[in-house]
Coordinates of C-alpha atoms in Angstrom, one line a residue:
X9 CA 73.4 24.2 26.1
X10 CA 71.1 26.3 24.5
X11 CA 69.3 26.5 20.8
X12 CA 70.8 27.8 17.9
X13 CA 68.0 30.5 16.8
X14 CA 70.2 32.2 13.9
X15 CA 72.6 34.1 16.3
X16 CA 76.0 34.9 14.9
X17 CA 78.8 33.4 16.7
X18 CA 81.6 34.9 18.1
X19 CA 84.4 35.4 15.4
X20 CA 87.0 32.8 16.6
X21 CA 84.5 30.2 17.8
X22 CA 84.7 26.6 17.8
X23 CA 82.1 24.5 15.8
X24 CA 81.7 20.7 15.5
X25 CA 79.4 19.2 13.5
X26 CA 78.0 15.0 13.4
X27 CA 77.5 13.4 11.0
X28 CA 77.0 9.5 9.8
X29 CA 79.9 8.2 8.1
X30 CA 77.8 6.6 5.3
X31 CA 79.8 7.5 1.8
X32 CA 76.5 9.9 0.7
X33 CA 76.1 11.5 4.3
X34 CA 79.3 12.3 4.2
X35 CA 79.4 13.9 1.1
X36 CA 76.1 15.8 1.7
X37 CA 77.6 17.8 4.4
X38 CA 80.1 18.8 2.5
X39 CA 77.8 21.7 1.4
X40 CA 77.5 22.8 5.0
X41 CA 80.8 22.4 5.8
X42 CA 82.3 24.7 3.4
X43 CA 79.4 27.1 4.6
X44 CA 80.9 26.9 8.2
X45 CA 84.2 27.6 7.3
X46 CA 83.9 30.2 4.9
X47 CA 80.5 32.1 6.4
X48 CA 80.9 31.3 9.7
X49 CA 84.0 33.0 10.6
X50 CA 84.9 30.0 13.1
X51 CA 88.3 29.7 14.6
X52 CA 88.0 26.1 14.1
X53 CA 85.6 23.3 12.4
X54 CA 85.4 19.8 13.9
X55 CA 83.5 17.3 11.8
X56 CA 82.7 14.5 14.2
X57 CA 81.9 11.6 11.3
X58 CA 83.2 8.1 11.7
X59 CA 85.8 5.3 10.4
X60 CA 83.9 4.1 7.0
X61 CA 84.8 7.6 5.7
X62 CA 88.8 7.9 7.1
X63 CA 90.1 8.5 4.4
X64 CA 88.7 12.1 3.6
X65 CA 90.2 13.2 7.4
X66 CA 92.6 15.6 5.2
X67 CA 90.1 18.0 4.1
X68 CA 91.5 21.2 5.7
X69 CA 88.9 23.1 2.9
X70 CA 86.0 20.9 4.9
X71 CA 87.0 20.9 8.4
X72 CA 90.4 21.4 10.9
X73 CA 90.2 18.2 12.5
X74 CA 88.0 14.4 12.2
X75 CA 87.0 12.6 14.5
X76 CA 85.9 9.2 14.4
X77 CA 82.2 9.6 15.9
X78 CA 80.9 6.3 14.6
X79 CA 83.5 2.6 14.6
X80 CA 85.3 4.1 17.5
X81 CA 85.5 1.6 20.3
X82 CA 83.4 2.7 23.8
X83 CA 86.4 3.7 25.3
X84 CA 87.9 5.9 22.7
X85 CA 85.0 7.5 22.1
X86 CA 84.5 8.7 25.6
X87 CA 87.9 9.4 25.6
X88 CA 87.4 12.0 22.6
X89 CA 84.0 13.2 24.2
X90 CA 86.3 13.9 27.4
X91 CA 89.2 15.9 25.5
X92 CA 86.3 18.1 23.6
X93 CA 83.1 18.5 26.2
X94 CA 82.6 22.4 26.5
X95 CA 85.0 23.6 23.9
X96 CA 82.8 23.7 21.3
X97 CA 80.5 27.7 20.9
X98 CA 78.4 25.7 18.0
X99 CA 77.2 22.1 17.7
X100 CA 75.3 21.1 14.5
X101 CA 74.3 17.2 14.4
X102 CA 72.9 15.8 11.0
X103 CA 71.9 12.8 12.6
X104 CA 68.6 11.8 14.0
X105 CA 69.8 8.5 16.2
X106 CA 70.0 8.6 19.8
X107 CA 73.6 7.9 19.6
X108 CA 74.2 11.0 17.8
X109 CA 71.9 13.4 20.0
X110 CA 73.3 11.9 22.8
X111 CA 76.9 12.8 22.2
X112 CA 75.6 16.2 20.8
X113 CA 74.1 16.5 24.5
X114 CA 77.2 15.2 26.1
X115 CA 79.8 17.8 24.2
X116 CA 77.8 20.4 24.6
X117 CA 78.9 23.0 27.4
X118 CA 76.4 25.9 29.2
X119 CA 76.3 28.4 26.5
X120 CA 77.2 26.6 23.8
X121 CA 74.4 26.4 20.5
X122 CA 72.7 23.6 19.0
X123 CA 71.9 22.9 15.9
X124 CA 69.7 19.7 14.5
X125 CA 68.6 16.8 17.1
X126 CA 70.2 16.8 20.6
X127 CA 69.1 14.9 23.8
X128 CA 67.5 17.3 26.5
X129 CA 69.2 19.2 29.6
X130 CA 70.0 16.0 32.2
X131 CA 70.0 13.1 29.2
X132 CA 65.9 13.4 29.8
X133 CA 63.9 13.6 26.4
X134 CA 65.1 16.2 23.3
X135 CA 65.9 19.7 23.5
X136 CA 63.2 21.9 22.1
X137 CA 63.3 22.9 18.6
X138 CA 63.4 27.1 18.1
X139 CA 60.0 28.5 17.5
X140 CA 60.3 29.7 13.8
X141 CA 60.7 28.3 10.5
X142 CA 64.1 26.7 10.5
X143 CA 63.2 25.0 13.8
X144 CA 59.7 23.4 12.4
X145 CA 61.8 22.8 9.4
X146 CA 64.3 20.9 11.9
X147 CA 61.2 19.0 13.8
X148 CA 59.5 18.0 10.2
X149 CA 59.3 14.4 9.7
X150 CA 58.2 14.9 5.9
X151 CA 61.2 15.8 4.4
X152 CA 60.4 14.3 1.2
X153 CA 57.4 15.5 0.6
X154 CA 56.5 17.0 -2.4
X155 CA 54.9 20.1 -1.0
X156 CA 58.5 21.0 1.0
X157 CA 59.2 24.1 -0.3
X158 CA 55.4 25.7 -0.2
X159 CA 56.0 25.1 3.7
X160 CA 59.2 26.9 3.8
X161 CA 59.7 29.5 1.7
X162 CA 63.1 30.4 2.4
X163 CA 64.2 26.6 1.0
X164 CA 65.0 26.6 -3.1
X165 CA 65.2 23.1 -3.0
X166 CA 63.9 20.1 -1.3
X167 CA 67.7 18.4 -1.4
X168 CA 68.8 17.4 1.8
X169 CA 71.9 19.6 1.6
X170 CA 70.6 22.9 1.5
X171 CA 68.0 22.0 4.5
X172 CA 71.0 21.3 6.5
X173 CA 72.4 24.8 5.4
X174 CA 68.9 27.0 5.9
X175 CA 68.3 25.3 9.6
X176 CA 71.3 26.9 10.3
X177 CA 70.3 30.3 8.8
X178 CA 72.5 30.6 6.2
X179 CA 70.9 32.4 3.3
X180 CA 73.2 32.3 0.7
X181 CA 73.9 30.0 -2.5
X182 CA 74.5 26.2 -1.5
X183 CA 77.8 25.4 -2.5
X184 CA 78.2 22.1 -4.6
X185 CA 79.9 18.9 -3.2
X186 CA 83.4 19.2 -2.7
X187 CA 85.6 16.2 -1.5
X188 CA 89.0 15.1 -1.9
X189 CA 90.5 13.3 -4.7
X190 CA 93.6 11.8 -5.8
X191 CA 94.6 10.1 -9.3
X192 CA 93.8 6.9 -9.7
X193 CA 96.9 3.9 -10.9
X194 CA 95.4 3.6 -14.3
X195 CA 93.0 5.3 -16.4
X196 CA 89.5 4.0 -15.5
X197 CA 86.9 1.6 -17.9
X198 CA 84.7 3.9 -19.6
X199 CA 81.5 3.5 -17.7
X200 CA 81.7 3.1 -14.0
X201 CA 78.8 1.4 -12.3
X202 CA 77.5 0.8 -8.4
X203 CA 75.3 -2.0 -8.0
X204 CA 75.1 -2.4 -4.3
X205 CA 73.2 -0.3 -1.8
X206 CA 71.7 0.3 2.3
X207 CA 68.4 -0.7 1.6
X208 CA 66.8 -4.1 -0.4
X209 CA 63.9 -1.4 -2.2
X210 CA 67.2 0.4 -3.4
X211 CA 68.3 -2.3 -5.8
X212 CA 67.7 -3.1 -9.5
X213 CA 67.7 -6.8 -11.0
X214 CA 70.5 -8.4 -11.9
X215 CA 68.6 -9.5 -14.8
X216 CA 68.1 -5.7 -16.2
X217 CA 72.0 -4.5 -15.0
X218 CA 73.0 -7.5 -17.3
X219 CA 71.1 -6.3 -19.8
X220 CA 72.3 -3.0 -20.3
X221 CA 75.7 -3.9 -19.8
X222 CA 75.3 -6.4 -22.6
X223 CA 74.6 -3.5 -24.8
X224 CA 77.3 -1.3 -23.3
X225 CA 79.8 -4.3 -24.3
X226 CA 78.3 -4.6 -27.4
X227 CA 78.5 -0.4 -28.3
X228 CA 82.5 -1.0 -27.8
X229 CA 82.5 0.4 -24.1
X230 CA 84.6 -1.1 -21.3
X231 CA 82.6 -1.0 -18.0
X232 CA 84.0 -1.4 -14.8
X233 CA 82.5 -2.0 -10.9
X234 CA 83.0 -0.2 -8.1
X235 CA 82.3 -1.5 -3.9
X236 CA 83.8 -2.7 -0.8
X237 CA 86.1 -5.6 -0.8
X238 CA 83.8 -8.4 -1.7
X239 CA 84.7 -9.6 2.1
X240 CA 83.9 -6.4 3.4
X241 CA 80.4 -5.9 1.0
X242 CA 78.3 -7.7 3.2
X243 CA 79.3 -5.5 7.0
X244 CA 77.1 -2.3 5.0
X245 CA 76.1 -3.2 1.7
X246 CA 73.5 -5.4 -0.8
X247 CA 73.6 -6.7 -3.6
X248 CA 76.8 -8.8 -3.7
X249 CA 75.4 -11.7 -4.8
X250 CA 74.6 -10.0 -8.1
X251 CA 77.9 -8.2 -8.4
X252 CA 79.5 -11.7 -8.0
X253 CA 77.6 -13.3 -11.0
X254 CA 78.0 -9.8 -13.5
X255 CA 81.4 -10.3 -12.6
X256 CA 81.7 -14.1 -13.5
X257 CA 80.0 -13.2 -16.7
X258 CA 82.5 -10.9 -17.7
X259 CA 80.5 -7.6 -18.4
X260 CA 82.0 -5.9 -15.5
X261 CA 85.9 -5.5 -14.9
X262 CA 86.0 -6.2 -11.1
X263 CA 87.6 -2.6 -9.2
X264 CA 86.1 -3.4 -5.8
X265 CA 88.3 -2.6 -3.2
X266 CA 91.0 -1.8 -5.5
X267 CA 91.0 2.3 -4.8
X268 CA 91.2 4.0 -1.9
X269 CA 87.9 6.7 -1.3
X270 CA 89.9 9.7 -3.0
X271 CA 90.9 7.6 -5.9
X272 CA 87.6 6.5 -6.5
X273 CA 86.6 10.2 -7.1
X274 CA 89.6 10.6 -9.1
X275 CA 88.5 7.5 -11.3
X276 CA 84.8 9.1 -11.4
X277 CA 86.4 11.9 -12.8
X278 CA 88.5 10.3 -15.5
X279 CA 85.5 8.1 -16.7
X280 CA 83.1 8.8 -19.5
X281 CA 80.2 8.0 -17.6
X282 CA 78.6 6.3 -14.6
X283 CA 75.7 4.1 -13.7
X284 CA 74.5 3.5 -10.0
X285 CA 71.7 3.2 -7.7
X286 CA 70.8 6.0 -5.1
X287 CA 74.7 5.4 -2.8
X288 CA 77.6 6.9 -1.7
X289 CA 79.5 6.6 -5.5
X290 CA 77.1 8.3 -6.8
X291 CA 76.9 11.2 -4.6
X292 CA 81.4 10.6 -5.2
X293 CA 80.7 11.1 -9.4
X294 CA 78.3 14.2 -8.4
X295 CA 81.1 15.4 -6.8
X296 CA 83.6 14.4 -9.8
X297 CA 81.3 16.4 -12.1
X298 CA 80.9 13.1 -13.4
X299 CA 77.5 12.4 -16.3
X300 CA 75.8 9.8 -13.9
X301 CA 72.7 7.7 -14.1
X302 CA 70.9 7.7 -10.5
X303 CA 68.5 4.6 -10.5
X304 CA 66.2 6.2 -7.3
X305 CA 63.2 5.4 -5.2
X306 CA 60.5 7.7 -6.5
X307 CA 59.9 11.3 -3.5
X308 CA 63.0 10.1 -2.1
X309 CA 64.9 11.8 -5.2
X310 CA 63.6 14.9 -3.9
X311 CA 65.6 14.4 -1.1
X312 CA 68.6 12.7 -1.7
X313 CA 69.0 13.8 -5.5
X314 CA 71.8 16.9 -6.0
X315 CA 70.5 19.7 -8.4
X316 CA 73.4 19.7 -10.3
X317 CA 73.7 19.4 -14.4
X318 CA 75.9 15.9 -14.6
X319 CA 73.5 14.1 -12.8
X320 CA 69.7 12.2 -14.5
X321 CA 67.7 10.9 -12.1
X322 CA 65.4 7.7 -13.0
X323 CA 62.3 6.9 -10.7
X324 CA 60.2 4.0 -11.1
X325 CA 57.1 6.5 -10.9
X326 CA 54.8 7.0 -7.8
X327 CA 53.8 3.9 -6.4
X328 CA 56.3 1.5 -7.9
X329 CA 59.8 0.3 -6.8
X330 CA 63.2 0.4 -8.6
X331 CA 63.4 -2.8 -9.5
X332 CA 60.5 -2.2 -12.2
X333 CA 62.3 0.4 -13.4
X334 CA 62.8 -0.6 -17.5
X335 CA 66.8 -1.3 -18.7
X336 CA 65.4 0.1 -21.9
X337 CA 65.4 3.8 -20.7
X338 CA 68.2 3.3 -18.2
X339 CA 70.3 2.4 -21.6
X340 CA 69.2 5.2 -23.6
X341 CA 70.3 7.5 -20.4
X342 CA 73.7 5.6 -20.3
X343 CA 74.0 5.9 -24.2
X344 CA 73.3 9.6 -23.8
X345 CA 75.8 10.0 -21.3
X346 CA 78.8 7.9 -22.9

């Protein structure tokens, strides 16, 4: 395997790319994705992702084939790594764990290229980064920092998107999100809403999502939640606890579980609005072109945020977490938007 340095690849080529199969990784490769197979001139696009995400694998304007990188068992994973070591010209790994760079590592042949974080030649340390701008860019632990696009010129943006894109050398416009969607049963409440996240410092009171829903009732609105199966909310997700107790109070109509992923982003796209912290629905209503709220750690925005027109992004301020964050301006931002 060698490094990716900006070299063109050979017109029929293979490329795979891994990524996490988090709801919002997934959707933020979708920019590079579409960049592969329209820029790339590739033959073929593998997108190596995992199970939490199966229901996208028919995205045939994303990728030719998905493969279940992450909830595969041991032995069907090295079973896939078998059928597809040395076929691929170009290898581009979002992913920073070892699990990732290792199986970059392990499908890469002798001449193939390599994108992103990869294991070293033997399984011994990490392959070198390219000495130039896209490759300190790639080695660059401060992604979110402020100053981002001072220290690389090339970047318009600090969103985590378009970094993926320019470490790969492509110069041209970042393409927005793009995922598939499907109609959902029934036409959707009026305001969506996503109260669970990863991350504890990623959630907002209970108290305060009360609150505003209490005046989104009150304005005539129907609001509805979106998640996991409540049995399933806990194997990825916090925050159920609260969801249960909005639920039980009867400001939110309970829709966990009750779509499949594409008819989610059909329902985000029927709403009039949606409220949810920094997670995979709201990257889904970004998608959607839906008007969302994004309750978001403050320099993480900078990151994670999309540029795009549908989307107002709340931080606490610098310093302070989400959950000070005041229902007072995340209602006027809702009201706006509905």
């Amino acid at each position: 395997m060698r490094r990716h340095a900006g070299e063109k690849i050979v017109p029929g080529g293979n490329v795979a790319v891994l990524a996490n199969d988090a709801i919002g990784n997934f959707v933020a490769a979708t920019p590079l994705l579409q960049l592969l197979k329209t820029e790339s001139k590739a033959a073929s696009v593998h997108f190596w992702c995992g199970t939490r995400v199966a229901e996208f694998r028919h995205a045939p304007e994303l990728f030719d084939l998905f493969l279940p990188l992450h909830g595969s068992s041991p032995a069907e994973l090295l079973g896939l790594i078998a059928e597809h070591t040395g076929s691929y010209d170009w290898i581009v790994n979002l992913e920073s764990t070892a699990h990732s760079k290792a199986i970059a590592g392990l499908l890469s042949g002798e001449l193939t290229f390599v994108s992103g974080p990869c294991v070293g030649h033997g399984g011994r340390g990490e392959l070198s980064f390219p000495d130039d701008p896209q490759g300190e860019l790639w080695a660059d632990r401060r992604w979110v920092a402020e100053d981002l696009k001072e220290r690389y010129p090339f970047l318009r943006s600090g969103f985590i998107a378009e970094i993926f894109a320019r470490g790969c050398y492509f110069e041209s416009e970042i393409p927005p999100y793009r995922v598939p969607s499907q109609p959902p049963g029934q036409q959707p409440p009026d305001l969506l809403v996503a109260t669970s996240a990863s991350l504890p410092e990623k959630l907002w009171p209970r108290e305060k999502w009360a609150w505003v829903l209490d005046r989104v009732g009150s304005a005539g609105y129907t609001a509805g939640l979106l998640g996991a199966k409540p049995k399933d909310q806990k194997t990825h997700w916090m925050g159920g606890t609260a969801e249960d107790e909005l639920v039980a109070q009867g400001l939110l109509i309970d829709l966990r579980g009750q779509y499949s992923l594409p008819e989610v982003v059909g329902a985000l796209g029927q709403c009039r609005a949606v409220l949810t912290l920094d997670n995979g629905i709201l990257h889904l209503a970004v998608a959607a072109r839906a008007r969302t709220v994004g309750l978001y750690r403050h320099g993480i925005h900078r990151l994670w945020a999309p540029p795009s027109d549908t989307l107002v992004v709340l931080t606490p301020g610098e310093g302070r977490e989400v959950s000070e964050i005041e229902p007072e301006v995340v209602w006027e931002a809702v009201a706006n938007a509905l």
